[in-house]
PDB file of C-alpha atoms in Angstrom:
ATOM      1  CA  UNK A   1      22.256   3.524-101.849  1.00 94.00           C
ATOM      2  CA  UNK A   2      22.894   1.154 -99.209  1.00 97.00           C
ATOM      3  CA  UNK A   3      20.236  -0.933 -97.911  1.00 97.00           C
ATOM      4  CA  UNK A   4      21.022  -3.589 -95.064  1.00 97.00           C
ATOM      5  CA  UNK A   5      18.650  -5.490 -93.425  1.00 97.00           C
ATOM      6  CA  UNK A   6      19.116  -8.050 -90.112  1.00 97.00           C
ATOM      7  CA  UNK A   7      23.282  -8.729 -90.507  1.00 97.00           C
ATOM      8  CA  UNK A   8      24.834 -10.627 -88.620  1.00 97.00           C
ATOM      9  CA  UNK A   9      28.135 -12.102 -88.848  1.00 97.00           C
ATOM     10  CA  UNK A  10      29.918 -14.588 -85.655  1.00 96.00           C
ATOM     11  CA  UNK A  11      33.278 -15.331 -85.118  1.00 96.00           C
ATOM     12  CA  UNK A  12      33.447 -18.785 -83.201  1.00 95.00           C
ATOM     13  CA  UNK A  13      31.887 -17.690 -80.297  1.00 95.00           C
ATOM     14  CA  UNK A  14      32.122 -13.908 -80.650  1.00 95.00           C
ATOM     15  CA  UNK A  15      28.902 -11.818 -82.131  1.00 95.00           C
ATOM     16  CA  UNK A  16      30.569  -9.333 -83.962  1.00 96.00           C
ATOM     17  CA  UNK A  17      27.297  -8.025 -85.586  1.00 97.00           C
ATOM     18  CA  UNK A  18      24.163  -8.455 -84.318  1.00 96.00           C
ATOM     19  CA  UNK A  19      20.760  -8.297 -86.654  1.00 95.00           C
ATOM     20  CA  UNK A  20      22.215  -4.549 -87.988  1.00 96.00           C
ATOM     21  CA  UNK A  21      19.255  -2.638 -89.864  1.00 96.00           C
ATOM     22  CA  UNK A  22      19.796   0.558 -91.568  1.00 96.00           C
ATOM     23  CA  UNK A  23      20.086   2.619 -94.992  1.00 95.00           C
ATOM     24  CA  UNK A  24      22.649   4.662 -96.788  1.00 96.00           C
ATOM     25  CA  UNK A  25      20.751   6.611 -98.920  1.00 95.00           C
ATOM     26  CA  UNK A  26      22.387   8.930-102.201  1.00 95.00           C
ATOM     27  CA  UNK A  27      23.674  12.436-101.812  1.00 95.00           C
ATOM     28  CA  UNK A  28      24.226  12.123 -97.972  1.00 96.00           C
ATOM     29  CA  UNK A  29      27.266  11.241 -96.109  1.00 97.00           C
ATOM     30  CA  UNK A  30      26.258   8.233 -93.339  1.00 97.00           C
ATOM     31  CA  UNK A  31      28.712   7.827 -90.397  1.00 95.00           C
ATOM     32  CA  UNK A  32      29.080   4.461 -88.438  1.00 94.00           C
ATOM     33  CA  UNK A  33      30.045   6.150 -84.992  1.00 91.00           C
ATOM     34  CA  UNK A  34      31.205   3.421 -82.222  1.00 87.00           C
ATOM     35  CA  UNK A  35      34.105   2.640 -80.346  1.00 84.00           C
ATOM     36  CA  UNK A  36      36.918  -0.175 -81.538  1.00 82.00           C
ATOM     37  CA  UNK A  37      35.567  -3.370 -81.470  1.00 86.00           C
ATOM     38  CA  UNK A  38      31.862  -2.075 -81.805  1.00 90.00           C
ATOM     39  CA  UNK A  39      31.036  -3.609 -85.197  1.00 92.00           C
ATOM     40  CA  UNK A  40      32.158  -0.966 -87.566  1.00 92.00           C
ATOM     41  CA  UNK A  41      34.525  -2.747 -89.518  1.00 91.00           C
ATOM     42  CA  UNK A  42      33.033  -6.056 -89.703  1.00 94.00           C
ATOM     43  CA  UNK A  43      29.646  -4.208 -91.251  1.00 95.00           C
ATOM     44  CA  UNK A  44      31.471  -2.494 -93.426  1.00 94.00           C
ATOM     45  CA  UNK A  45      33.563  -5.287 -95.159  1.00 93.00           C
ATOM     46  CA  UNK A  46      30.326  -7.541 -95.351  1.00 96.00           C
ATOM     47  CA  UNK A  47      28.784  -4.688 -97.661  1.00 96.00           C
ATOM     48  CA  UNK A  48      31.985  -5.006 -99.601  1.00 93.00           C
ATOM     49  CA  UNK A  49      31.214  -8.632 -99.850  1.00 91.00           C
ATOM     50  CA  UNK A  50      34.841  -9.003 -97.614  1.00 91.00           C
ATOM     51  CA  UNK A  51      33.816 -10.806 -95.054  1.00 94.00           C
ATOM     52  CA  UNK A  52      31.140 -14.037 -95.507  1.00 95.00           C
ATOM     53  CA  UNK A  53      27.335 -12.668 -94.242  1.00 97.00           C
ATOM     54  CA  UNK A  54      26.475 -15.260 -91.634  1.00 97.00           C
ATOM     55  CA  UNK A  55      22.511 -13.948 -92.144  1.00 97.00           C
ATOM     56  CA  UNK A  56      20.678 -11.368 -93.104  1.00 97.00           C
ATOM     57  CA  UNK A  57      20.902  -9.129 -96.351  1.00 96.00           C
ATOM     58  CA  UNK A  58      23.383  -6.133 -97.583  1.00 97.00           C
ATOM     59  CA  UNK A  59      22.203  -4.421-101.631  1.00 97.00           C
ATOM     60  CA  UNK A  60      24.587  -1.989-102.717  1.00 97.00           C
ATOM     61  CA  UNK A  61      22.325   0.239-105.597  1.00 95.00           C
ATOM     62  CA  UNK A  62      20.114  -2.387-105.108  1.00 95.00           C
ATOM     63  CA  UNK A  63      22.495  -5.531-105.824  1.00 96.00           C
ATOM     64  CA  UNK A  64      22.805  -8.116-103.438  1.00 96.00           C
ATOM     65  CA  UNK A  65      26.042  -8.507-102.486  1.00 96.00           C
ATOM     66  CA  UNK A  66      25.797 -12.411-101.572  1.00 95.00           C
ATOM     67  CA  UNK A  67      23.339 -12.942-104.886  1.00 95.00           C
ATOM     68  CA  UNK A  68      25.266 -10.602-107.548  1.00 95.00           C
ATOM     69  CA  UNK A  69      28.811  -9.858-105.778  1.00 93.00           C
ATOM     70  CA  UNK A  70      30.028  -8.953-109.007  1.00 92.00           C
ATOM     71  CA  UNK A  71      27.669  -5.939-109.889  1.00 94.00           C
ATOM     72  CA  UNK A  72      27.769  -5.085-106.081  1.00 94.00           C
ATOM     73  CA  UNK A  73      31.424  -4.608-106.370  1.00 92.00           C
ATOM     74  CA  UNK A  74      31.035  -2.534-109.510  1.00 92.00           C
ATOM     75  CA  UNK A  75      28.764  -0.213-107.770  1.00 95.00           C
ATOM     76  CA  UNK A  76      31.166   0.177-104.674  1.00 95.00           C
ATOM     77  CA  UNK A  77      34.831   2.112-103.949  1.00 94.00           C
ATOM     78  CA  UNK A  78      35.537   0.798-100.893  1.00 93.00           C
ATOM     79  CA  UNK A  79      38.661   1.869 -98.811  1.00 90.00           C
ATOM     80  CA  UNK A  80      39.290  -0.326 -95.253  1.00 83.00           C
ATOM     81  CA  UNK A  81      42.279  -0.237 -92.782  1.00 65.00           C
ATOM     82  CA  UNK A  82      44.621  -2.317 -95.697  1.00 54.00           C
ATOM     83  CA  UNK A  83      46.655   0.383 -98.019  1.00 66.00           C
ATOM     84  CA  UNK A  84      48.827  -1.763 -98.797  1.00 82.00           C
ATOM     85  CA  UNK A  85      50.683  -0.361-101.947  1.00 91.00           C
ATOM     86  CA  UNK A  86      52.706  -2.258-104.675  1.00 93.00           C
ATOM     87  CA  UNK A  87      56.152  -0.356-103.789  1.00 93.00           C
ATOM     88  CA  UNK A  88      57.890  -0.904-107.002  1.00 95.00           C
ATOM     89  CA  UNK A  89      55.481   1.133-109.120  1.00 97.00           C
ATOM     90  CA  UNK A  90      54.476   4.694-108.483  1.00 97.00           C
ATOM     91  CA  UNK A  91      51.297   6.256-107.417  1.00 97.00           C
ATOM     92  CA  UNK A  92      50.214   6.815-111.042  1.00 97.00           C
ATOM     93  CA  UNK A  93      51.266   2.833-111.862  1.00 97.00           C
ATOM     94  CA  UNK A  94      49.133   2.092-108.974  1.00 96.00           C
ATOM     95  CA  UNK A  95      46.118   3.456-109.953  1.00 96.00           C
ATOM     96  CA  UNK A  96      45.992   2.957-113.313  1.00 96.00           C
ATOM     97  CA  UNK A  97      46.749  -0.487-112.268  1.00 95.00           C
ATOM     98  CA  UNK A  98      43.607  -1.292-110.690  1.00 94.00           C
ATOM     99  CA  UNK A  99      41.924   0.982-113.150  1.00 95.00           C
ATOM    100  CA  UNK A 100      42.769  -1.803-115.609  1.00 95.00           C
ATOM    101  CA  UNK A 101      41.704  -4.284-113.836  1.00 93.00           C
ATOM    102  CA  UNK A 102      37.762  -2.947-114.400  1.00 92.00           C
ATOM    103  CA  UNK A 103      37.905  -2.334-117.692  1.00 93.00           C
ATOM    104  CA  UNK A 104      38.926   1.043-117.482  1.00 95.00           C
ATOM    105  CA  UNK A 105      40.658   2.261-120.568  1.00 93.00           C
ATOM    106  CA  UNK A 106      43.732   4.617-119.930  1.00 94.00           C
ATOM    107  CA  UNK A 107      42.370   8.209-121.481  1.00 95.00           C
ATOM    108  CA  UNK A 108      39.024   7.431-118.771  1.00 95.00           C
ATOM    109  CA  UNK A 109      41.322   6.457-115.987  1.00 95.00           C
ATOM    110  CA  UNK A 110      44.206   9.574-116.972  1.00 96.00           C
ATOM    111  CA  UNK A 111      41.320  12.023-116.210  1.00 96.00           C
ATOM    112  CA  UNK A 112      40.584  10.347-113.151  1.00 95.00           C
ATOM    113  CA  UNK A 113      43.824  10.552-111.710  1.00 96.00           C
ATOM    114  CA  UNK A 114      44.136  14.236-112.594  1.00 96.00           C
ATOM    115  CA  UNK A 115      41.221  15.005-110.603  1.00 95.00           C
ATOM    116  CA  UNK A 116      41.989  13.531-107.747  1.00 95.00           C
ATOM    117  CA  UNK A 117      45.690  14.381-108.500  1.00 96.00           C
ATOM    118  CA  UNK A 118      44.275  18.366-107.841  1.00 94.00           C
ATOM    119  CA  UNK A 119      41.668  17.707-105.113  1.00 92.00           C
ATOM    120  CA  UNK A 120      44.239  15.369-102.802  1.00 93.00           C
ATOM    121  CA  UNK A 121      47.566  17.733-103.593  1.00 93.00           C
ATOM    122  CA  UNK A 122      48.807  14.684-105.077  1.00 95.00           C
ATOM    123  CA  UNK A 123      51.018  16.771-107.992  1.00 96.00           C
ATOM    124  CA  UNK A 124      54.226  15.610-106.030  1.00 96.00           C
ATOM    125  CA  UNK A 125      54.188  12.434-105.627  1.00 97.00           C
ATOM    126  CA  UNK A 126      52.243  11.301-108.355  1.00 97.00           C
ATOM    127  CA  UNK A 127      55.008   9.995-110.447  1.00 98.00           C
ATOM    128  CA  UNK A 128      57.068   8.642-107.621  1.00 97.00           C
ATOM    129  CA  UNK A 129      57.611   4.979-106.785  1.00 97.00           C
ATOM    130  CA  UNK A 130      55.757   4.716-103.191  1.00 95.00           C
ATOM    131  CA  UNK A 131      57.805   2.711-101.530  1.00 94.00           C
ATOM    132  CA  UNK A 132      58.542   5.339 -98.288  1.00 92.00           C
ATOM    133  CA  UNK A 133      55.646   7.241 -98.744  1.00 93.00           C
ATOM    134  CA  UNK A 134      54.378   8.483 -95.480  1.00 91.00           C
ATOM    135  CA  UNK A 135      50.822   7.025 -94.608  1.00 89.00           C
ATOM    136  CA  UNK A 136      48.590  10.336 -95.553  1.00 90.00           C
ATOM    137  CA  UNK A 137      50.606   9.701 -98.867  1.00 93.00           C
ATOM    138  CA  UNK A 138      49.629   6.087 -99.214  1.00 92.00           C
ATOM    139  CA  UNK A 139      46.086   6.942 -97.995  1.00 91.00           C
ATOM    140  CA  UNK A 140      45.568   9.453-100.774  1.00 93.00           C
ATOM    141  CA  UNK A 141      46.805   7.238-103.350  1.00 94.00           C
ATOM    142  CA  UNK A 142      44.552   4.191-101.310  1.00 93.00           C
ATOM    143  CA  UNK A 143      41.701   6.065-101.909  1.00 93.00           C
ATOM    144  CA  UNK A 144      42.291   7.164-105.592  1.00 94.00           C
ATOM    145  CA  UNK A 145      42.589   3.847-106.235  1.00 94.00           C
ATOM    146  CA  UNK A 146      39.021   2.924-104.748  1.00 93.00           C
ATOM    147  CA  UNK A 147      37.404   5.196-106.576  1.00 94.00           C
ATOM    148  CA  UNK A 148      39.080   5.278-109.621  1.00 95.00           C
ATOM    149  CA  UNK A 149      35.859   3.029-111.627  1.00 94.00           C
ATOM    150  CA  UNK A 150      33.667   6.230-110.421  1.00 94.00           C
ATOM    151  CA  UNK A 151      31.045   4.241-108.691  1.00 95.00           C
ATOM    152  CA  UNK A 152      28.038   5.734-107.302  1.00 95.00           C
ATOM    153  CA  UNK A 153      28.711   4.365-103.430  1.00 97.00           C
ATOM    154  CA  UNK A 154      31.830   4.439-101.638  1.00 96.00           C
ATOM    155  CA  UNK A 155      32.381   3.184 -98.115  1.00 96.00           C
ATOM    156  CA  UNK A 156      35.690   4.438 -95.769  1.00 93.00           C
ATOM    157  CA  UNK A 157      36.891   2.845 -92.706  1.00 90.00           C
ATOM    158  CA  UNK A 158      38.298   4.819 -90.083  1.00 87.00           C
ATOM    159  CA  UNK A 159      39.716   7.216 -93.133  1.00 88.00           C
ATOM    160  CA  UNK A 160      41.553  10.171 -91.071  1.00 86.00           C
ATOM    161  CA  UNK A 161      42.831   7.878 -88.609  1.00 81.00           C
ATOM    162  CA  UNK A 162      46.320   8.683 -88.056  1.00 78.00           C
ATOM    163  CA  UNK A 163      46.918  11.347 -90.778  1.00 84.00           C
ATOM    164  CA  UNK A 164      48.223  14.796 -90.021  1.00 87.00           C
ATOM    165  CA  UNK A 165      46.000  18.129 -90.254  1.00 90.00           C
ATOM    166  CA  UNK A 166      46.441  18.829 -93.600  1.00 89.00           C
ATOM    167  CA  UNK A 167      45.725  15.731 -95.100  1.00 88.00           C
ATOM    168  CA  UNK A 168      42.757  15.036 -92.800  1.00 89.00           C
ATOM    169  CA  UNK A 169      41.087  18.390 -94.538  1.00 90.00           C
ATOM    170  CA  UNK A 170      41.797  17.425 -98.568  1.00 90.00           C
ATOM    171  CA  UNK A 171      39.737  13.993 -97.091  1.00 90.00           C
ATOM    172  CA  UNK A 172      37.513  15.662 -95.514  1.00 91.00           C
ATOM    173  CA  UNK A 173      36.794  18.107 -98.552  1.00 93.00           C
ATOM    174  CA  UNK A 174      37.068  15.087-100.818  1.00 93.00           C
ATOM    175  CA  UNK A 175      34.180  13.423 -98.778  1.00 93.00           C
ATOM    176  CA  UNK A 176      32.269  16.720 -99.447  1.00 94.00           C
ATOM    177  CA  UNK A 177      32.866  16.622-102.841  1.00 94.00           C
ATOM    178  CA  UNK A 178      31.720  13.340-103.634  1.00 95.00           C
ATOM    179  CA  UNK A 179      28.466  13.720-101.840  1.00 96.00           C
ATOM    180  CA  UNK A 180      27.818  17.186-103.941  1.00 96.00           C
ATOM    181  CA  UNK A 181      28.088  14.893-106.994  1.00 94.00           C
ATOM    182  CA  UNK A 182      25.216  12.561-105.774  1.00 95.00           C
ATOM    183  CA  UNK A 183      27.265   9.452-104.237  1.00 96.00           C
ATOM    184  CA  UNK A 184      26.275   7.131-101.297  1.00 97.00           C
ATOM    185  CA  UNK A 185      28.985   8.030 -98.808  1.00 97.00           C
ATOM    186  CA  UNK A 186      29.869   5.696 -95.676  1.00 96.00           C
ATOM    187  CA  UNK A 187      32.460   5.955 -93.172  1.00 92.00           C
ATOM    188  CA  UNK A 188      33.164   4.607 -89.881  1.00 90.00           C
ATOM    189  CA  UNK A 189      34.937   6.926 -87.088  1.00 84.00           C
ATOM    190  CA  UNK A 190      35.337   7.094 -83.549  1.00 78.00           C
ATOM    191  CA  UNK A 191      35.901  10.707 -83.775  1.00 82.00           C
ATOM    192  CA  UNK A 192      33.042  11.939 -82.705  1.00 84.00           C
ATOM    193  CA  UNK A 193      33.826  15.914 -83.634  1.00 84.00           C
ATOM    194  CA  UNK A 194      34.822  14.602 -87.312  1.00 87.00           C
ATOM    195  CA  UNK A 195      31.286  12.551 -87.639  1.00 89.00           C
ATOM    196  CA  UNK A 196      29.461  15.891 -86.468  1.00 88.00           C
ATOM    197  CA  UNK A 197      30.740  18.264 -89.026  1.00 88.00           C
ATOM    198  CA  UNK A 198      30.747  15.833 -91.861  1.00 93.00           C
ATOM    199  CA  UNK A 199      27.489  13.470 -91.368  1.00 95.00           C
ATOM    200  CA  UNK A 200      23.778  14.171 -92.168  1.00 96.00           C
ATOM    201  CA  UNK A 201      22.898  10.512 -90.517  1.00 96.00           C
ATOM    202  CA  UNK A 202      24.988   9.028 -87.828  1.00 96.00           C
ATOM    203  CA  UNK A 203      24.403   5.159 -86.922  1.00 96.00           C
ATOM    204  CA  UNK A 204      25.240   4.789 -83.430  1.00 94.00           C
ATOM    205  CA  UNK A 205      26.857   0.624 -82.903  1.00 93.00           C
ATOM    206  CA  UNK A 206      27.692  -0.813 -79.471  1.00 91.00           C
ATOM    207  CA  UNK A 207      28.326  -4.203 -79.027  1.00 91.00           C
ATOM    208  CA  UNK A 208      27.886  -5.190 -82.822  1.00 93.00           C
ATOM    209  CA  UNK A 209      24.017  -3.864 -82.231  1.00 94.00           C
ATOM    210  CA  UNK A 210      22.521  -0.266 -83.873  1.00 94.00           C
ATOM    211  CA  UNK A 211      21.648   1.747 -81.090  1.00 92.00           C
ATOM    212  CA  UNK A 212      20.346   4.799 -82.349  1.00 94.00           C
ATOM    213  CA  UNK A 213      20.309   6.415 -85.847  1.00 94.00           C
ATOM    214  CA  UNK A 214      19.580  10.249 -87.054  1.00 95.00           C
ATOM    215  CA  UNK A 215      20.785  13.493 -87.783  1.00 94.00           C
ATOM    216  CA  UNK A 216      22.923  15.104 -84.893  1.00 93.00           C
ATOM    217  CA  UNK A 217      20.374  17.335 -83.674  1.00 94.00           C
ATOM    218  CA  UNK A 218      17.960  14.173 -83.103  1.00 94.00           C
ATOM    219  CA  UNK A 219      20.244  12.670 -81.165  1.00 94.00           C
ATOM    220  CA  UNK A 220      20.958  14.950 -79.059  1.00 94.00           C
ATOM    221  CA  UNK A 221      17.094  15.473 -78.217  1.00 95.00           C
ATOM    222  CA  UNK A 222      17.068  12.002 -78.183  1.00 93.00           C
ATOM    223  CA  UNK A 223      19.587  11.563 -75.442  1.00 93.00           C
ATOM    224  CA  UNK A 224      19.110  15.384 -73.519  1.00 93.00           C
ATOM    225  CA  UNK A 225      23.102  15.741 -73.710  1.00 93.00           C
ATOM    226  CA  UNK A 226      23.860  18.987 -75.762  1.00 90.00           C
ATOM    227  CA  UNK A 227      27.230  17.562 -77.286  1.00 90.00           C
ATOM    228  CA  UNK A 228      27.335  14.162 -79.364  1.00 91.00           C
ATOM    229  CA  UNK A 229      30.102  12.931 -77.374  1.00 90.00           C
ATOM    230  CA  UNK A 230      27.852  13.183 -74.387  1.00 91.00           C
ATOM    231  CA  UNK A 231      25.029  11.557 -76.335  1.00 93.00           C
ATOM    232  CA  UNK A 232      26.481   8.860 -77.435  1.00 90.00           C
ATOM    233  CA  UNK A 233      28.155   7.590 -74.258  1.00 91.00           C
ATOM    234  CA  UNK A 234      24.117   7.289 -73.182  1.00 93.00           C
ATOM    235  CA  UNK A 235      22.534   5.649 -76.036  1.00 92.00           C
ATOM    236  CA  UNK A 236      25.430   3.712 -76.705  1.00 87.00           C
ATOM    237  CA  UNK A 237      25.670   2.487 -73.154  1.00 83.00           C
ATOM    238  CA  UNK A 238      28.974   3.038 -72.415  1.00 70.00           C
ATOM    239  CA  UNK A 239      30.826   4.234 -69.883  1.00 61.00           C
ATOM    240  CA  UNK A 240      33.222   7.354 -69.885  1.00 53.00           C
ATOM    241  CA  UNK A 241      36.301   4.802 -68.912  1.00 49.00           C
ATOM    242  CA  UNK A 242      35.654   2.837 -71.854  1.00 51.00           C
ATOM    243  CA  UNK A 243      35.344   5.971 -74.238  1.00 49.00           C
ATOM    244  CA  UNK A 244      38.345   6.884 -73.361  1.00 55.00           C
ATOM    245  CA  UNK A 245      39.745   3.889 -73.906  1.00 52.00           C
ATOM    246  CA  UNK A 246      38.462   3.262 -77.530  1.00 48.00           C
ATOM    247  CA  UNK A 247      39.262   7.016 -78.479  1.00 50.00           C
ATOM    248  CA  UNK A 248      43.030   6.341 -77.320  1.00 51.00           C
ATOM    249  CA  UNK A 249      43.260   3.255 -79.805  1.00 50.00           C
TER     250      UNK A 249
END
């Protein structure tokens, strides 16, 4: 679970977050829906103890993240916009890299990689070195790598963003997966058909503030627009221009 209370976080003069309230809780998938520049990002790597909390309070499975960063961490796969890959070694070597680095002895962390090996279609490249890989190539080894200590909540930022059709489904059945087992599962989008078919509690952020929160269907009651699109440009506050804008980036 997920539990953040009043965050903030400034840069110089810029409020990138702005007294954020919500919860994650286990067995659902919770999407951060905004446009670039909303918040998203900044929320997410404060949770991930990333990024210095100017105030307020982030628990990840009920550690504090500023209090007990270590156990927090534990707890937590995160994946951000970074997937940056050590070229020299292969996908496998990658892994089972940062598989060591928990504690994570190699028979535990072999399984691991199997799994996700067959639920990412990663039986190809597994064993290559992965410098050249495409990005959905780096992504799926990215996000093996995040999870590959099994923790209970795991956070994505901007996941599908710029990976072709097929690999966008094995994340998006991934995603699925992992909430059937029980896990906290966050990730930001801007796509708003993507945070529709996946999330059952969408956190609307404008302007580093939480503008609405629920299930789609309360939303769109909420705002009397029939799509989410159309719902969120009215409780988000934005314009269709800027929409655009954001969903181009």
């Amino acid at each position: 679970m997920i539990e953040v209370r009043n965050l903030s976080k400034s840069f110089g003069s810029v409020v990138a977050v702005d007294q954020i309230s919500f919860t994650a809780p286990n067995g659902q998938i919770t999407g951060l829906l905004g446009p670039n520049g909303a918040g998203k990002t900044t929320t997410i790597r404060m949770i991930g103890s990333l990024v210095e909390i100017d105030s307020g309070t982030a628990l990840v499975d009920g550690f504090d993240v500023v209090q007990e960063p270590d156990r927090a961490r534990r707890a937590c796969g995160i994946l951000t916009d970074a997937r940056g890959l050590y070229t020299r070694l292969t996908a496998r070597e990658n892994i089972r890299y940062y598989a060591e680095l928990h504690g994570i002895d190699v028979a535990r962390s072999e399984a691991t990689i199997a799994r996700f090996t067959n639920w990412l279609d990663m039986a190809s490249i597994i064993d290559r070195r992965t410098d050249g890989f495409s990005q959905g190539e780096r992504m799926k080894v990215a996000i093996t790598r995040a999870l590959v200590h099994e923790p209970s909540t795991v956070i994505l930022d901007e996941p599908t963003n710029g990976l072709d059709v097929m690999t966008t489904r094995a994340l998006r059945e991934l995603i699925k997966r992992l909430r059937a087992e029980g896990r906290t599962v966050m990730f930001s989008s801007h796509i708003m058909q993507e945070v529709a078919a996946l999330c059952d509690e969408i956190i609307i952020i404008a302007k580093g503030k939480v503008c609405a929160q629920g299930p789609t269907e309360a939303l769109l009651a909420q705002s009397g627009r029939e799509n989410l699109e159309d719902a969120f440009v009215v409780l988000a506050g934005i314009d269709d221009e800027t929409l655009n804008q954001a969903e181009a980036g």
